[in-house]
CSV table of C-alpha atoms and ligand atoms in Angstrom, one decimal:
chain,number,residue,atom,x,y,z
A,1,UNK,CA,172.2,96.2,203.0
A,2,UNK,CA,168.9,97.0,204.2
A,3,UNK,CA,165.9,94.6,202.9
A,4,UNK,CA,162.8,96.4,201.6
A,5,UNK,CA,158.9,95.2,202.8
A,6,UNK,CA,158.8,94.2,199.1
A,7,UNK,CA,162.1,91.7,199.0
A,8,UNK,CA,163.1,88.8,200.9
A,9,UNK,CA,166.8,87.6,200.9
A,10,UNK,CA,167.0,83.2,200.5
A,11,UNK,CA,169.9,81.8,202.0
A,12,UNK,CA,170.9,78.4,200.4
A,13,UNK,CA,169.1,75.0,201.9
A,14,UNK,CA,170.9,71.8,203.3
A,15,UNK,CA,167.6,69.9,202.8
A,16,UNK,CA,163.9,69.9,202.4
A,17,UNK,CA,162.4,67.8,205.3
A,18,UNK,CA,159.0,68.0,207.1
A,19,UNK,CA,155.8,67.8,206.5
A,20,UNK,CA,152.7,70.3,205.4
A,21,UNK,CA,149.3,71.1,204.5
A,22,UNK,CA,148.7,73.8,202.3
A,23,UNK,CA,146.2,76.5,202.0
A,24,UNK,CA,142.8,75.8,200.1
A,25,UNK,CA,143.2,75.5,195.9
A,26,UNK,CA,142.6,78.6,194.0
A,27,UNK,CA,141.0,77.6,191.1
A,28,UNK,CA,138.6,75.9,193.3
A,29,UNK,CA,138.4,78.7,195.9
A,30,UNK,CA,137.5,81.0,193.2
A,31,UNK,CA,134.5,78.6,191.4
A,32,UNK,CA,133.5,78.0,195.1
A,33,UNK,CA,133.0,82.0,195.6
A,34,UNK,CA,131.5,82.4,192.5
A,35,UNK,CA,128.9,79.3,192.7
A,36,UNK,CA,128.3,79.9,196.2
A,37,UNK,CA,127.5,83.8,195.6
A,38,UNK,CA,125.3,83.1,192.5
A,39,UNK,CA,123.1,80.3,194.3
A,40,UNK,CA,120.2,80.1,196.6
A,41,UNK,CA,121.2,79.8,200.5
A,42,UNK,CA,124.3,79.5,202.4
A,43,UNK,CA,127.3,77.7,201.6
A,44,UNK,CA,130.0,77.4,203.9
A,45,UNK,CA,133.9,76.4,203.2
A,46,UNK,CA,136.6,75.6,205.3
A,47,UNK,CA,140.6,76.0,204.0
A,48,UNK,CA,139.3,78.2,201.8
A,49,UNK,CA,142.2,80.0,199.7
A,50,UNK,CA,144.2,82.8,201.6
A,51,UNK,CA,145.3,84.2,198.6
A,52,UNK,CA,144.6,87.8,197.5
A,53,UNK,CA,142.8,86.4,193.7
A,54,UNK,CA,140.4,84.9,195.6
A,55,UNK,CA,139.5,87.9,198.1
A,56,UNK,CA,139.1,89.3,195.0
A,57,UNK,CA,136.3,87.6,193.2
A,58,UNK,CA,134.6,87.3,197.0
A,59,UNK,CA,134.5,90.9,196.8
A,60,UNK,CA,133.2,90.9,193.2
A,61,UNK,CA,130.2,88.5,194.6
A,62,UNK,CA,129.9,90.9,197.6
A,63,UNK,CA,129.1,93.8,195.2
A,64,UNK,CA,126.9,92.0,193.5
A,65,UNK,CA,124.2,90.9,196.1
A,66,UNK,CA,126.2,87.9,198.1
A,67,UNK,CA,126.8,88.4,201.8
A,68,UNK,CA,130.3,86.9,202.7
A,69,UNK,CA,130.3,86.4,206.3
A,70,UNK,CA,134.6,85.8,207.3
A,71,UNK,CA,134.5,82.8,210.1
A,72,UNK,CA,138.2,82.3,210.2
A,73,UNK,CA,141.2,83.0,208.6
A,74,UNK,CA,140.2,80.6,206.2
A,75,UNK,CA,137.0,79.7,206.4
A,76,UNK,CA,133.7,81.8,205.5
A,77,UNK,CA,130.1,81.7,205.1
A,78,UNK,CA,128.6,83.2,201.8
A,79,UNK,CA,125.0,83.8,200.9
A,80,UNK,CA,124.2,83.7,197.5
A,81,UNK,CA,122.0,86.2,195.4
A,82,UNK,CA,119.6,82.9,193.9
A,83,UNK,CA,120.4,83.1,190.0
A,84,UNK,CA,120.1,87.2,190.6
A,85,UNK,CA,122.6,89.5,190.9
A,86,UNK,CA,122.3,93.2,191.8
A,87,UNK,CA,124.0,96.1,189.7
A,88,UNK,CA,126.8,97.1,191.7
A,89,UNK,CA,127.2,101.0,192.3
A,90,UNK,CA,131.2,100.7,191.7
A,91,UNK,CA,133.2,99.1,189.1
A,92,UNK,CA,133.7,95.6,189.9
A,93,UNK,CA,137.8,95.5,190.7
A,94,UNK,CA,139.2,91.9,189.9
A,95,UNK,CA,143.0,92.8,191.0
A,96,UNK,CA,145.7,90.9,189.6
A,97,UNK,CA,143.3,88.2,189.1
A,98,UNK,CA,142.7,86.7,185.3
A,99,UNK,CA,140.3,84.0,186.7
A,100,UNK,CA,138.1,86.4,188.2
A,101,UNK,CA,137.5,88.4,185.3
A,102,UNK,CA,137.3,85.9,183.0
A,103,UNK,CA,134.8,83.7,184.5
A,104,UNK,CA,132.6,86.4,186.2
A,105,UNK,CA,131.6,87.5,182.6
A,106,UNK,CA,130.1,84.4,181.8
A,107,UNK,CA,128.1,85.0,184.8
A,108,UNK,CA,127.4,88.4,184.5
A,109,UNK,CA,126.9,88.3,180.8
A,110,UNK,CA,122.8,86.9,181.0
A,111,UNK,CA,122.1,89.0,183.6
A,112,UNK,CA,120.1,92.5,183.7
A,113,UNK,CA,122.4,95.3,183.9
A,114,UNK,CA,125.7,96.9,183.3
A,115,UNK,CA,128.8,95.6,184.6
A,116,UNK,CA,132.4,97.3,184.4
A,117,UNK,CA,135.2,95.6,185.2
A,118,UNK,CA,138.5,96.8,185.9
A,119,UNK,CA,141.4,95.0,187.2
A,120,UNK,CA,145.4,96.0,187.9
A,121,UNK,CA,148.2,97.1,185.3
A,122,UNK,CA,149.2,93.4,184.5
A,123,UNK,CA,145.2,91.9,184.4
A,124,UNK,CA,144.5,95.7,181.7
A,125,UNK,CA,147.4,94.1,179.5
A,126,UNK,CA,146.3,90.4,179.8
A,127,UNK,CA,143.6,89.3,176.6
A,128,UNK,CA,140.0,89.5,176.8
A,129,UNK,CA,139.2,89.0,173.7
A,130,UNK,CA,139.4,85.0,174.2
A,131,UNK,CA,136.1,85.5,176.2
A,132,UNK,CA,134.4,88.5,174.3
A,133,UNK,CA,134.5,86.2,170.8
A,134,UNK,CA,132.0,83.2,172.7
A,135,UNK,CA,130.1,85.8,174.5
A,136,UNK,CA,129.1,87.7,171.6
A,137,UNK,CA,128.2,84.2,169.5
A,138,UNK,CA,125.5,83.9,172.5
A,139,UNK,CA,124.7,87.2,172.0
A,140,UNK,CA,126.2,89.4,174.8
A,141,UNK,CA,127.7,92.9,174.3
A,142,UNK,CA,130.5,93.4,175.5
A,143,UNK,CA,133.2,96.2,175.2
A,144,UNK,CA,136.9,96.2,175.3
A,145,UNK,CA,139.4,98.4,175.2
A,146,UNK,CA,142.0,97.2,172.6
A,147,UNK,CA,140.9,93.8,173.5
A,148,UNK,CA,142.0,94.4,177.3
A,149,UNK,CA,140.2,95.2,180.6
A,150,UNK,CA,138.0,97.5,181.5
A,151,UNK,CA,135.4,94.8,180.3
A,152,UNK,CA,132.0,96.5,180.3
A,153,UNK,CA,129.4,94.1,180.2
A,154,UNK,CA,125.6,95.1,179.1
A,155,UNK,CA,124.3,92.6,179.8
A,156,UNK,CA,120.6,90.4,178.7
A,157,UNK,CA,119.4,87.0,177.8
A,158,UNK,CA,121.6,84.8,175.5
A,159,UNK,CA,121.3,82.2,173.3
A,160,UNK,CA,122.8,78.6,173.3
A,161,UNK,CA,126.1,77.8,171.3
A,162,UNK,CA,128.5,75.4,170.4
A,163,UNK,CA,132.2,76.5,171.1
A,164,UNK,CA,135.6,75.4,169.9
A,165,UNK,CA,137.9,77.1,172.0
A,166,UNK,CA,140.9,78.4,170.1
A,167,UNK,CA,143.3,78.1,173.1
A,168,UNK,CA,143.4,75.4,175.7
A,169,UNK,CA,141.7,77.4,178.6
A,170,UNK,CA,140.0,76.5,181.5
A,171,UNK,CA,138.8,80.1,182.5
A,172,UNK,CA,137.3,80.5,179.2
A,173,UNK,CA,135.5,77.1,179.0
A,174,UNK,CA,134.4,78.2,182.4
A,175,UNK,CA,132.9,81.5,181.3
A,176,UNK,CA,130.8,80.0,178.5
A,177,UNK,CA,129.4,77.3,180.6
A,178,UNK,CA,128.4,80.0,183.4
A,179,UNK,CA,126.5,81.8,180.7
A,180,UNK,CA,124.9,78.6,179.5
A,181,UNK,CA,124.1,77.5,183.1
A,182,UNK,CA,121.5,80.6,182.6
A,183,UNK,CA,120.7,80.4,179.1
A,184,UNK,CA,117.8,78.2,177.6
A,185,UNK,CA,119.4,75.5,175.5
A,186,UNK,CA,122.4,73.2,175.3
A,187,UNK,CA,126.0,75.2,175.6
A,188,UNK,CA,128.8,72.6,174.4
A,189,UNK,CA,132.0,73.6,174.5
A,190,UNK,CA,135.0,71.7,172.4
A,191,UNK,CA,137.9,71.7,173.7
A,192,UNK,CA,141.3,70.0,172.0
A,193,UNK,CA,143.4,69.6,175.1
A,194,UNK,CA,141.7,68.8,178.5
A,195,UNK,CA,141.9,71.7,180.7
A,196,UNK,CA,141.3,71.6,184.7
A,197,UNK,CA,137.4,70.4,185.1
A,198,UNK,CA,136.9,72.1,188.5
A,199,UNK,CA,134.2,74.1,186.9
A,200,UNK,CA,132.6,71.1,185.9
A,201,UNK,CA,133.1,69.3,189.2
A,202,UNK,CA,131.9,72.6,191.2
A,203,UNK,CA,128.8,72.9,189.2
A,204,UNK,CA,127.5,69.2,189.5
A,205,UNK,CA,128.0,69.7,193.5
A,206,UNK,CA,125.8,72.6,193.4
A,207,UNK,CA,123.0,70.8,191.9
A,208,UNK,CA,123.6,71.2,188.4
A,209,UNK,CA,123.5,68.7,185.4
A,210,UNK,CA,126.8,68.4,183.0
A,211,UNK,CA,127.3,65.5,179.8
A,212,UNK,CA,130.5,65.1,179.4
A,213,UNK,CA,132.0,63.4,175.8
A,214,UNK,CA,135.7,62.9,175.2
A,215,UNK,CA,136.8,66.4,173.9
A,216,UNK,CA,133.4,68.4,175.0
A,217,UNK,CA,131.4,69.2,178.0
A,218,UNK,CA,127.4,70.5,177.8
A,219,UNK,CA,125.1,72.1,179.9
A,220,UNK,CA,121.6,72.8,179.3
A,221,UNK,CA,119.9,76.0,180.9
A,222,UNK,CA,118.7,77.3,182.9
A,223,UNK,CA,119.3,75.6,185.7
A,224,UNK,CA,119.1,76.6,189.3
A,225,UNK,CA,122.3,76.2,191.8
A,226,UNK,CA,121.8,75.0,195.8
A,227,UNK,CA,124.5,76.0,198.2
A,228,UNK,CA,127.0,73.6,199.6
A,229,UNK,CA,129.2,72.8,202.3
A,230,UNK,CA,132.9,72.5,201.1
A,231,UNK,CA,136.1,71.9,202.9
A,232,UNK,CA,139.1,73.0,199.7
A,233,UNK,CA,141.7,70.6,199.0
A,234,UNK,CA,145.2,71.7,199.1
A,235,UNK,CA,146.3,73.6,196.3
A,236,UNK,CA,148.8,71.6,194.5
A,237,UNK,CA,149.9,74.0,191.9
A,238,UNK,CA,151.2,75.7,195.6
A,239,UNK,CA,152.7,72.6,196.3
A,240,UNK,CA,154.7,72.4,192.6
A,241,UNK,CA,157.2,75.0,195.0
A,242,UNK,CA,158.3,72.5,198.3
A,243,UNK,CA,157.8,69.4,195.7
A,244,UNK,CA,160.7,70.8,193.4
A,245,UNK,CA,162.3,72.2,196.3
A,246,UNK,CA,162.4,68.5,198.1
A,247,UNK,CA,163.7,67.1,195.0
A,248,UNK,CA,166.8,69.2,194.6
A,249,UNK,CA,168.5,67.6,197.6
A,250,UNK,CA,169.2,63.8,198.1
A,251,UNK,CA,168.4,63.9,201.5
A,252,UNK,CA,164.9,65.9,201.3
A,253,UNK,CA,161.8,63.8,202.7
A,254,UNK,CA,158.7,65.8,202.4
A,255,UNK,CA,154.9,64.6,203.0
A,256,UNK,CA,152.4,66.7,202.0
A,257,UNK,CA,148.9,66.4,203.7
A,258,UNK,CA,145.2,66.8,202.4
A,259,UNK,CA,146.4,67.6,198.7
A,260,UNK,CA,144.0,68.3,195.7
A,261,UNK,CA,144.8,65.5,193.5
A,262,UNK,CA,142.5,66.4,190.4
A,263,UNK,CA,143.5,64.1,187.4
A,264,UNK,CA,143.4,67.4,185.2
A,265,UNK,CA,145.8,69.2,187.6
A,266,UNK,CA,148.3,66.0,188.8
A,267,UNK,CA,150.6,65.9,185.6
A,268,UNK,CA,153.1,67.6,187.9
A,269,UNK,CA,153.3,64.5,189.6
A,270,UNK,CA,154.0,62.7,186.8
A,271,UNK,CA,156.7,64.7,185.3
A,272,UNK,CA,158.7,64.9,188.6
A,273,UNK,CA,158.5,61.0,188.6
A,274,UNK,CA,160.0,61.3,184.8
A,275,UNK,CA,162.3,63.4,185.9
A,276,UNK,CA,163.7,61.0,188.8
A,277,UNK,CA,161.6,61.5,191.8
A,278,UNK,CA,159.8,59.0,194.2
A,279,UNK,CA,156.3,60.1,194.9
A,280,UNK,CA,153.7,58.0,196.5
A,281,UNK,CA,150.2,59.0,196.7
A,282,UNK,CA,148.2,57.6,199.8
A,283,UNK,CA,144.8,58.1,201.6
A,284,UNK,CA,143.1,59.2,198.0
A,285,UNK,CA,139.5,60.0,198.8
A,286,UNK,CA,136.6,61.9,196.6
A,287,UNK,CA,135.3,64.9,198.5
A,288,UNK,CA,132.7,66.7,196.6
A,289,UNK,CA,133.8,65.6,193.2
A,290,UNK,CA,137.4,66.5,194.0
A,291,UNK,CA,140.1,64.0,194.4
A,292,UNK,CA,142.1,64.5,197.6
A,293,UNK,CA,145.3,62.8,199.4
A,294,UNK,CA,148.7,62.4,200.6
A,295,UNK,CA,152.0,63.0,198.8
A,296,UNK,CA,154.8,62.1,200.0
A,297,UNK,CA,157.9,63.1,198.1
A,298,UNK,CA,161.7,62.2,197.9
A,299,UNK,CA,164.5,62.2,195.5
A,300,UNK,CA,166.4,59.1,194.2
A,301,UNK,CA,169.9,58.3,194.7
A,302,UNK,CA,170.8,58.7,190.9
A,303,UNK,CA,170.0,62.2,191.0
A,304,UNK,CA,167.3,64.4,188.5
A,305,UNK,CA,167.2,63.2,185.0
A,306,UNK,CA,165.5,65.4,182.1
A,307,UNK,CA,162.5,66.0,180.3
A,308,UNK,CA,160.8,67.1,177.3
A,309,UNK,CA,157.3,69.4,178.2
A,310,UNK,CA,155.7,69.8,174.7
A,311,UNK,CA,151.9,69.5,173.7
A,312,UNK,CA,149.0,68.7,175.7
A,313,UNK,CA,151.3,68.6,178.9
A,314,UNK,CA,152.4,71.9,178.5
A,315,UNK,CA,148.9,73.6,178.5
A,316,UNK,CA,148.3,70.7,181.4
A,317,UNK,CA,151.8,72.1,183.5
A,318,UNK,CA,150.6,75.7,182.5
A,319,UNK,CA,151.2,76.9,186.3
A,320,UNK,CA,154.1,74.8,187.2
A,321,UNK,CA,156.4,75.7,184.0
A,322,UNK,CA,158.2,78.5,186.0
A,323,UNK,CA,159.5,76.4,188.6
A,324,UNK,CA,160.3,73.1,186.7
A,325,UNK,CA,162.3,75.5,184.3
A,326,UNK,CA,164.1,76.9,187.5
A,327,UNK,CA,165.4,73.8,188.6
A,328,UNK,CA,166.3,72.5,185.4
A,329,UNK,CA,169.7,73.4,186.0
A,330,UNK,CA,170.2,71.1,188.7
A,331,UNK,CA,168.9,68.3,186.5
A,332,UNK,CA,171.2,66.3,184.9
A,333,UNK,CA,169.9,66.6,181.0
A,334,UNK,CA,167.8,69.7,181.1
A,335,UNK,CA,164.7,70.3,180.6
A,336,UNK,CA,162.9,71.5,177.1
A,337,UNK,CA,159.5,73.5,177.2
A,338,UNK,CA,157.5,74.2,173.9
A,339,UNK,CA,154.0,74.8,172.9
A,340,UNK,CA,153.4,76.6,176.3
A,341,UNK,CA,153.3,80.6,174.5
A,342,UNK,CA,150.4,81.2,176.7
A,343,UNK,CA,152.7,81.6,179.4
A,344,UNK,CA,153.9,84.9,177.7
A,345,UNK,CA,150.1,86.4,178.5
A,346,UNK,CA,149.8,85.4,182.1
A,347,UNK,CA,150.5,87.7,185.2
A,348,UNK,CA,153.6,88.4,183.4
A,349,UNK,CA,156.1,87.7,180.2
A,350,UNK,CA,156.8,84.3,182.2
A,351,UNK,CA,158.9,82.9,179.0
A,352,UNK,CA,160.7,86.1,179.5
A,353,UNK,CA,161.3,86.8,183.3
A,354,UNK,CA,162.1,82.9,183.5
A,355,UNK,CA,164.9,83.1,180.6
A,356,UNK,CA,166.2,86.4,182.7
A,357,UNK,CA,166.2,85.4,186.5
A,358,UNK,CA,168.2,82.0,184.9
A,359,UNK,CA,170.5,84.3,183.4
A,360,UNK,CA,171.0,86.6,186.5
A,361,UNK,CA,172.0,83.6,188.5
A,362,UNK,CA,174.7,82.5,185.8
A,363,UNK,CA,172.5,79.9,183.6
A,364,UNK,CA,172.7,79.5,180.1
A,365,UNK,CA,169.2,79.3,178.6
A,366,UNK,CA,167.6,79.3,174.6
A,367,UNK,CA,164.2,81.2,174.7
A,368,UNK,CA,161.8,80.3,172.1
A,369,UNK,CA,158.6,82.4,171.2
A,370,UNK,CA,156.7,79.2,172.7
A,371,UNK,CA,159.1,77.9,175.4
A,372,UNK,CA,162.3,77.3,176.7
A,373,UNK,CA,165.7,75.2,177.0
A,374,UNK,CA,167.4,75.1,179.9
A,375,UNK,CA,170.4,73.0,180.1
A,376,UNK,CA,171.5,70.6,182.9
A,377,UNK,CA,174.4,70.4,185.3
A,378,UNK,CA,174.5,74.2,185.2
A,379,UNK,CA,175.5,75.5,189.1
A,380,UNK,CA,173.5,78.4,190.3
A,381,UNK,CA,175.1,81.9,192.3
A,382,UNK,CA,173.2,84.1,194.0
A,383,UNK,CA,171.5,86.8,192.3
A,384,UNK,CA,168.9,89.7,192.5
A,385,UNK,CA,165.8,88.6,191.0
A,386,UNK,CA,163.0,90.6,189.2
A,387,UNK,CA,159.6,88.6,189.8
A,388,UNK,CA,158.1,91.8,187.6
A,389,UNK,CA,155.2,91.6,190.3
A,390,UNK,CA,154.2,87.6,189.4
A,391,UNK,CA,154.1,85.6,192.2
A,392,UNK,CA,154.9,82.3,190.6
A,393,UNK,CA,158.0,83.8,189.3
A,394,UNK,CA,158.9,85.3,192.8
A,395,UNK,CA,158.0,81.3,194.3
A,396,UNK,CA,160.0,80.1,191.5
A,397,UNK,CA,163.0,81.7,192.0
A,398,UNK,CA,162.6,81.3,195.6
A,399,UNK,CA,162.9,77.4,195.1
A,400,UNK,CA,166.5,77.8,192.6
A,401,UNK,CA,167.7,80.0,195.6
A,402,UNK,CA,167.9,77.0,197.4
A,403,UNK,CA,170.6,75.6,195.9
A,404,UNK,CA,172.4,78.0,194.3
A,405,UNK,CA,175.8,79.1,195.9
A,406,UNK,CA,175.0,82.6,197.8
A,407,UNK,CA,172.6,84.5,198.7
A,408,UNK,CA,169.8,85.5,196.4
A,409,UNK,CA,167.6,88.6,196.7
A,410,UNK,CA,163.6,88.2,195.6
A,411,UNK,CA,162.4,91.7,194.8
A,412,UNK,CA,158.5,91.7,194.4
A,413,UNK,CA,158.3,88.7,197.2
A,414,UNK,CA,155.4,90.2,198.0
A,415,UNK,CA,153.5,89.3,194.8
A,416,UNK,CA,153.5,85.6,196.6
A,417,UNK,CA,150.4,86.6,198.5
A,418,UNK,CA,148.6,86.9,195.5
A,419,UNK,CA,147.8,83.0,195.3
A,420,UNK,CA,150.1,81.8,198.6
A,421,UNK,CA,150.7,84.5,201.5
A,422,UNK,CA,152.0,81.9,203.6
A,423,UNK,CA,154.8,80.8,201.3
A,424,UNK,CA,157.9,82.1,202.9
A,425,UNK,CA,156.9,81.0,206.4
A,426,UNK,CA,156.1,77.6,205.1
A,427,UNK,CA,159.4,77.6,203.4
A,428,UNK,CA,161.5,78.6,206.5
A,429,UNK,CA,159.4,75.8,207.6
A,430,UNK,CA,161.2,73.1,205.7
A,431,UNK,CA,164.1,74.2,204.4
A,432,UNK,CA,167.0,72.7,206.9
A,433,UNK,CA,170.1,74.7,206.7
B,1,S3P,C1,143.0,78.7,185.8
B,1,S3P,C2,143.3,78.3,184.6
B,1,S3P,C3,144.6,78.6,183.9
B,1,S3P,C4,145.7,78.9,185.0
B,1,S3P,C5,145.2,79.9,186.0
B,1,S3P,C6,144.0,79.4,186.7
B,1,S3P,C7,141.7,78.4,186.3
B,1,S3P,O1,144.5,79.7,183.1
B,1,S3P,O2,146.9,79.4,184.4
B,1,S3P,O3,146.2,80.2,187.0
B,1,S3P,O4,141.5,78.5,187.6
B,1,S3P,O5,140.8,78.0,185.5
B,1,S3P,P1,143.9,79.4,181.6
B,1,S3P,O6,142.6,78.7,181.7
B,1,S3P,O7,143.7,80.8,181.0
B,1,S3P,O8,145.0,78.7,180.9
């Protein structure tokens, strides 16, 4: 049968053995774009993400005023507007990408003009509303459409506010302190659960002044950015795919070089070490703010236990929930997922496509409105899988395919390239068969 531009057929792995260095993160990649666009002079960034969410808020900068200036495949030069941005002719287009959108409001929101917008069919059905409601308390205006993209934006000066934000959310803590970065007073936002601080991180290294508390984080405007030179750690939430990969096969040794390590973003690493895995971190250094290093990865003799993913670690694990849940089979006692229903609003139904794909390769699996069970010492056969366009989902099952007995066919493979267009190369890479 003839494979379509679109699929890609994974043949079952002996082993996982080798060693890597991944493409730049891109939740940093895209703060880097946007903070390096909005300030005054010329940043530059090397292993910058390759990933199609990232050309995507460049683009958005390039519209409004930034020159981006491509110096390799992965590295760029970008010229930023100095705390003004220009209306753009166009509709700003933010692809599949719910970062973009969501933090470039914040930015746009205090500035002169009117901004539209607009992103794919999955962004128009993702919620917008989560970053409308702190917006308006500042004082923006901003129209939805049933609480969905097209976002228009007219926007003006704001006042200062103090935030509780409903749902754990990094891109929404992010978009209020963008709009407080140019607004005159102290912006606090109050978070419960501690989301990724890249924001935070990338704003103190272009110049700007942050107070953290446990549960809060302030800024007091305006303040002016300076550009930067950046080289991107390694995203790891790309290397959540060969780390639970490596693990499903006793033999598997896998290093992984040059690694973003961020305390807010390393609970994988912790979970796979609950769940039965060796993994050493080496050669830890701090490059701008960022924690980078070295894991090294292999499984133990015993074989996968199980876990429980509830609370604070599930809004943690956000990204990395499809792919523990599709090796859970292969763990001996399962693994359980609750309080993670924002995965039901992300690129796709994740709770959903998850609980199907583990059913079209011969799982038995309890959905929940909120999470997931998936039993252990379940085998896997070859299936066809629907990634419904998400790449993480398309990774994910990518990873079960491994190991399960037959072939299985990825329809939507293509949707990797949104966050990771090298991902099947680097896979062939590894994977020993
Ligand atoms: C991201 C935050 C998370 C995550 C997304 C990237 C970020 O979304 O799922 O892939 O870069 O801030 P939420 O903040 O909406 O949970």
């Amino acid at each position: 049968m003839p494979i379509a531009t679109h699929e890609r057929l994974i043949r079952p792995a002996r082993n996982i053995y080798g060693s890597l260095r991944l493409p730049g993160d891109k939740s940093i990649s895209h703060r880097y774009a946007l903070l390096g666009g909005f300030a005054e002079g010329v940043s530059r960034f090397t292993n910058f993400s390759t990933g199609a969410d990232c050309a995507s808020t460049l683009a958005c900068m390039q519209a409004l005023g930034a020159t981006v200036n491509r110096t390799g495949p992965d590295s760029l030069e970008i010229t930023g507007v100095a705390g003004r941005v220009t209306q753009p002719a166009q509709q700003l287009d933010c692809g599949n990408s719910g970062s973009t959108m969501r933090m470039i409001s914040g930015l746009l929101a205090p500035q002169t003009g009117r901004f539209t917008l607009i992103g794919d069919d999955s962004l128009s059905r993702r919620p917008m509303e989560r970053i409308r409601q702190p917006l308006e308390a500042m004082g923006a205006r901003i129209a939805l459409t049933d609480g969905h993209a097209p976002l228009v934006i007219d926007g003006g000066p704001l006042r200062a506010v103090d935030y509780t934000t409903p749902v754990p959310s990094a891109q929404v803590k992010s978009c209020i302190l963008l709009a407080g970065l140019q607004t005159e007073g102290t912006t606090t936002v109050h978070e419960a659960v501690r989301t990724r601080d890249h924001s935070e991180l990338a704003l103190r290294a272009f110049g700007a002044t942050l107070t953290r508390t446990a549960g809060s984080v302030s800024i007091a405007g305006p303040q002016a950015l300076h550009a930067i030179d950046a080289s991107v750690p390694g995203d790891l939430s790309s290397a959540a795919f060969f780390l639970c990969a490596a693990i499903l096969f006793p033999e598997s040794s896998l290093v992984i070089d040059s690694l973003g390590l961020n305390p807010t973003r390393a609970t994988l690493l912790d979970v796979l070490t609950m769940l039965g895995a060796r993994v050493s971190v080496l050669n830890l250094e701090e490059k701008n703010s960022e924690l980078v290093g070295v894991v090294q990865i292999a499984p133990r003799p015993e074989g996968l236990g199980s876990v429980e993913i509830s609370g604070a670690l599930s809004a943690q694990l956000i990204d990395e929930l499809p792919v523990l849940a599709a090796i859970a089979p292969f763990t001996s006692g399962g693994i359980r997922i609750r309080n993670a229903k924002e995965l039901r609003v992300k690129e796709s139904d994740r709770i959903a496509l998850v609980a199907r794909n583990l059913r079209a390769m011969g799982a038995e699996v309890t959905e929940f409105d909120d999470g997931l069970d998936v039993p252990g010492n379940q085998p896997l056969h070859g299936a066809t899988i629907d990634s419904g366009g998400d790449h993480r989902i398309a990774m994910a099952f990518s990873v079960a395919a491994l190991r399960a007995e037959g072939e299985t066919l990825i329809q939507g493979a293509d949707s990797a390239a949104i966050s990771f267009p090298e991902f099947f190369d680097l896979l062939d890479q590894v994977a020993e068969r």
